[in-house]
Amino acid sequence: MIKFTLNGKTVETDAPATARLLDLLRDEFELIGTKEGCGEGECGACSVFVNNLLQNSCLIPIGSIAGAEIQTIEGILETKPFKLLDECYSIAGGVQCGYCIPGMIMASAALLSKNPHPSEAEIREGISGNLCRCTGYNMIVDAINLAAKKGDGIWQKK
């Protein structure tokens, strides 16, 4: 059995240690906000936090997460940072098809928690591991910039 924390709750699985975290999240725990895009760690659609670090879940064998803290998009839905990002993505028109957005939101939150007032270049670098085929990135960059301006004080971990 592999035991870990998932969105604040202690869970365990008897899935093979070589199974991907992405598949475990979607299939066993029915957390379908985490998407599979490329399956090779290139697109960021499967981004999650592992011990507060942004990671591509398609590259993580679950044998390596024993004792870890995993947070998915579902795990941040009720937080102030998520609500602000959701509002800012909406205002800026940063969502089109929506497939990449859970991973993009996770990358945005990771960036802003490290750098609450990033420059445009820092925003573009911060989301560089996440691909979007619909928006052309400018509206996503605008959304993150707006969240940085409106979010004083909410990005620091307590």
mmCIF file of C-alpha atoms in Angstrom:
data_model
loop_
_atom_site.group_PDB
_atom_site.id
_atom_site.type_symbol
_atom_site.label_atom_id
_atom_site.label_comp_id
_atom_site.label_asym_id
_atom_site.label_seq_id
_atom_site.Cartn_x
_atom_site.Cartn_y
_atom_site.Cartn_z
ATOM 1 C CA MET A 1 0.000 0.000 0.000
ATOM 2 C CA ILE A 2 1.186 3.483 -0.842
ATOM 3 C CA LYS A 3 -0.050 6.144 1.571
ATOM 4 C CA PHE A 4 -0.009 9.882 0.818
ATOM 5 C CA THR A 5 -2.010 13.059 1.327
ATOM 6 C CA LEU A 6 -4.343 14.041 -1.491
ATOM 7 C CA ASN A 7 -6.017 17.440 -1.325
ATOM 8 C CA GLY A 8 -5.651 17.489 2.445
ATOM 9 C CA LYS A 9 -6.857 13.928 3.126
ATOM 10 C CA THR A 10 -4.738 10.884 3.898
ATOM 11 C CA VAL A 11 -5.335 8.217 1.255
ATOM 12 C CA GLU A 12 -3.755 4.967 0.187
ATOM 13 C CA THR A 13 -3.663 2.823 -2.891
ATOM 14 C CA ASP A 14 -2.600 -0.660 -3.813
ATOM 15 C CA ALA A 15 -1.955 0.338 -7.433
ATOM 16 C CA PRO A 16 1.382 -0.785 -8.874
ATOM 17 C CA ALA A 17 4.283 1.457 -7.844
ATOM 18 C CA THR A 18 5.089 2.018 -11.521
ATOM 19 C CA ALA A 19 1.623 3.399 -12.359
ATOM 20 C CA ARG A 20 1.537 7.086 -13.237
ATOM 21 C CA LEU A 21 0.201 9.569 -10.707
ATOM 22 C CA LEU A 22 -1.950 11.061 -13.490
ATOM 23 C CA ASP A 23 -3.752 7.765 -14.048
ATOM 24 C CA LEU A 24 -4.203 7.178 -10.325
ATOM 25 C CA LEU A 25 -5.744 10.636 -9.842
ATOM 26 C CA ARG A 26 -8.153 10.255 -12.735
ATOM 27 C CA ASP A 27 -9.035 6.560 -12.524
ATOM 28 C CA GLU A 28 -8.942 5.654 -8.845
ATOM 29 C CA PHE A 29 -9.731 8.994 -7.217
ATOM 30 C CA GLU A 30 -11.918 10.381 -10.058
ATOM 31 C CA LEU A 31 -10.128 13.741 -10.033
ATOM 32 C CA ILE A 32 -10.595 14.505 -13.695
ATOM 33 C CA GLY A 33 -9.535 18.150 -13.592
ATOM 34 C CA THR A 34 -5.981 16.957 -14.118
ATOM 35 C CA LYS A 35 -5.770 16.277 -17.857
ATOM 36 C CA GLU A 36 -3.512 14.199 -20.059
ATOM 37 C CA GLY A 37 -2.200 16.155 -22.986
ATOM 38 C CA CYS A 38 1.057 14.731 -24.250
ATOM 39 C CA GLY A 39 1.878 12.046 -21.671
ATOM 40 C CA GLU A 40 5.546 13.078 -21.945
ATOM 41 C CA GLY A 41 5.832 16.016 -19.526
ATOM 42 C CA GLU A 42 5.884 18.625 -22.273
ATOM 43 C CA CYS A 43 2.440 20.269 -22.138
ATOM 44 C CA GLY A 44 1.628 20.850 -18.443
ATOM 45 C CA ALA A 45 -2.033 19.805 -18.733
ATOM 46 C CA CYS A 46 -1.431 17.307 -15.924
ATOM 47 C CA SER A 47 0.212 19.791 -13.540
ATOM 48 C CA VAL A 48 -0.258 19.169 -9.819
ATOM 49 C CA PHE A 49 1.545 20.235 -6.671
ATOM 50 C CA VAL A 50 3.752 17.595 -5.076
ATOM 51 C CA ASN A 51 4.957 18.852 -1.711
ATOM 52 C CA ASN A 52 4.071 22.386 -2.913
ATOM 53 C CA LEU A 53 6.168 22.089 -6.091
ATOM 54 C CA LEU A 54 4.567 22.179 -9.536
ATOM 55 C CA GLN A 55 5.055 18.793 -11.226
ATOM 56 C CA ASN A 56 3.800 16.970 -14.313
ATOM 57 C CA SER A 57 1.817 14.042 -12.933
ATOM 58 C CA CYS A 58 2.246 12.049 -16.149
ATOM 59 C CA LEU A 59 5.942 11.621 -15.284
ATOM 60 C CA ILE A 60 5.559 10.574 -11.646
ATOM 61 C CA PRO A 61 5.428 6.890 -10.703
ATOM 62 C CA ILE A 62 3.218 6.545 -7.665
ATOM 63 C CA GLY A 63 5.890 4.554 -5.861
ATOM 64 C CA SER A 64 7.739 7.865 -5.467
ATOM 65 C CA ILE A 65 4.874 9.680 -3.722
ATOM 66 C CA ALA A 66 4.700 7.645 -0.517
ATOM 67 C CA GLY A 67 4.242 10.175 2.294
ATOM 68 C CA ALA A 68 3.981 13.095 -0.136
ATOM 69 C CA GLU A 69 1.387 15.838 -0.182
ATOM 70 C CA ILE A 70 -0.404 16.005 -3.538
ATOM 71 C CA GLN A 71 -2.721 18.848 -4.480
ATOM 72 C CA THR A 72 -4.786 18.896 -7.663
ATOM 73 C CA ILE A 73 -6.929 21.600 -9.212
ATOM 74 C CA GLU A 74 -9.867 20.185 -7.238
ATOM 75 C CA GLY A 75 -7.869 20.713 -4.060
ATOM 76 C CA ILE A 76 -7.497 24.446 -4.625
ATOM 77 C CA LEU A 77 -11.023 25.231 -5.883
ATOM 78 C CA GLU A 78 -12.179 26.792 -2.615
ATOM 79 C CA THR A 79 -9.041 28.836 -1.959
ATOM 80 C CA LYS A 80 -8.751 32.604 -2.329
ATOM 81 C CA PRO A 81 -5.902 32.274 -4.865
ATOM 82 C CA PHE A 82 -8.013 30.014 -7.093
ATOM 83 C CA LYS A 83 -11.056 32.272 -6.877
ATOM 84 C CA LEU A 84 -8.946 35.283 -7.826
ATOM 85 C CA LEU A 85 -7.293 33.458 -10.728
ATOM 86 C CA ASP A 86 -10.687 32.200 -11.900
ATOM 87 C CA GLU A 87 -12.050 35.748 -11.869
ATOM 88 C CA CYS A 88 -8.998 37.199 -13.627
ATOM 89 C CA TYR A 89 -8.905 34.496 -16.310
ATOM 90 C CA SER A 90 -12.570 35.254 -16.968
ATOM 91 C CA ILE A 91 -12.079 39.029 -17.124
ATOM 92 C CA ALA A 92 -9.050 38.714 -19.428
ATOM 93 C CA GLY A 93 -10.672 36.091 -21.683
ATOM 94 C CA GLY A 94 -7.882 33.654 -20.852
ATOM 95 C CA VAL A 95 -10.060 30.556 -21.264
ATOM 96 C CA GLN A 96 -11.207 29.202 -24.580
ATOM 97 C CA CYS A 97 -11.551 25.435 -24.899
ATOM 98 C CA GLY A 98 -10.514 24.994 -21.255
ATOM 99 C CA TYR A 99 -8.468 21.808 -21.662
ATOM 100 C CA CYS A 100 -5.154 23.331 -20.585
ATOM 101 C CA ILE A 101 -6.645 25.650 -17.983
ATOM 102 C CA PRO A 102 -6.435 23.438 -14.874
ATOM 103 C CA GLY A 103 -2.693 23.002 -15.460
ATOM 104 C CA MET A 104 -2.326 26.656 -16.416
ATOM 105 C CA ILE A 105 -4.088 27.719 -13.199
ATOM 106 C CA MET A 106 -1.746 25.479 -11.196
ATOM 107 C CA ALA A 107 1.277 27.026 -12.956
ATOM 108 C CA SER A 108 -0.144 30.525 -12.360
ATOM 109 C CA ALA A 109 -0.612 29.827 -8.654
ATOM 110 C CA ALA A 110 2.910 28.371 -8.400
ATOM 111 C CA LEU A 111 4.379 31.435 -10.090
ATOM 112 C CA LEU A 112 2.468 33.972 -8.024
ATOM 113 C CA SER A 113 3.187 32.172 -4.745
ATOM 114 C CA LYS A 114 6.917 32.524 -5.488
ATOM 115 C CA ASN A 115 6.761 35.936 -7.155
ATOM 116 C CA PRO A 116 3.604 37.927 -6.325
ATOM 117 C CA HIS A 117 4.553 40.777 -8.705
ATOM 118 C CA PRO A 118 6.142 39.206 -11.788
ATOM 119 C CA SER A 119 7.068 41.091 -14.919
ATOM 120 C CA GLU A 120 5.551 40.019 -18.224
ATOM 121 C CA ALA A 121 8.767 38.157 -19.054
ATOM 122 C CA GLU A 122 8.631 36.357 -15.691
ATOM 123 C CA ILE A 123 4.988 35.414 -16.295
ATOM 124 C CA ARG A 124 5.826 34.000 -19.711
ATOM 125 C CA GLU A 125 8.726 32.038 -18.232
ATOM 126 C CA GLY A 126 6.548 30.862 -15.326
ATOM 127 C CA ILE A 127 3.973 29.316 -17.652
ATOM 128 C CA SER A 128 6.483 28.133 -20.252
ATOM 129 C CA GLY A 129 5.940 24.500 -19.234
ATOM 130 C CA ASN A 130 2.246 24.740 -20.093
ATOM 131 C CA LEU A 131 0.986 24.676 -23.660
ATOM 132 C CA CYS A 132 -2.230 26.271 -24.894
ATOM 133 C CA ARG A 133 -3.380 25.869 -28.467
ATOM 134 C CA CYS A 134 -6.340 28.268 -28.311
ATOM 135 C CA THR A 135 -5.561 31.606 -26.663
ATOM 136 C CA GLY A 136 -2.147 32.496 -28.024
ATOM 137 C CA TYR A 137 -1.018 33.179 -24.417
ATOM 138 C CA ASN A 138 -1.538 36.963 -24.405
ATOM 139 C CA MET A 139 -4.873 36.709 -22.613
ATOM 140 C CA ILE A 140 -3.425 34.209 -20.134
ATOM 141 C CA VAL A 141 -0.507 36.559 -19.437
ATOM 142 C CA ASP A 142 -3.019 39.394 -18.977
ATOM 143 C CA ALA A 143 -5.012 37.236 -16.530
ATOM 144 C CA ILE A 144 -1.949 36.436 -14.429
ATOM 145 C CA ASN A 145 -0.850 40.070 -14.473
ATOM 146 C CA LEU A 146 -4.325 41.123 -13.311
ATOM 147 C CA ALA A 147 -4.262 38.498 -10.538
ATOM 148 C CA ALA A 148 -0.885 39.830 -9.415
ATOM 149 C CA LYS A 149 -2.265 43.373 -9.243
ATOM 150 C CA LYS A 150 -5.482 42.373 -7.443
ATOM 151 C CA GLY A 151 -4.007 39.742 -5.155
ATOM 152 C CA ASP A 152 -1.794 41.556 -2.693
ATOM 153 C CA GLY A 153 -1.227 39.384 0.331
ATOM 154 C CA ILE A 154 -2.968 36.198 -0.809
ATOM 155 C CA TRP A 155 -0.018 34.545 -2.549
ATOM 156 C CA GLN A 156 2.278 33.993 0.408
ATOM 157 C CA LYS A 157 2.002 30.577 2.031
ATOM 158 C CA LYS A 158 1.025 30.830 5.665
#
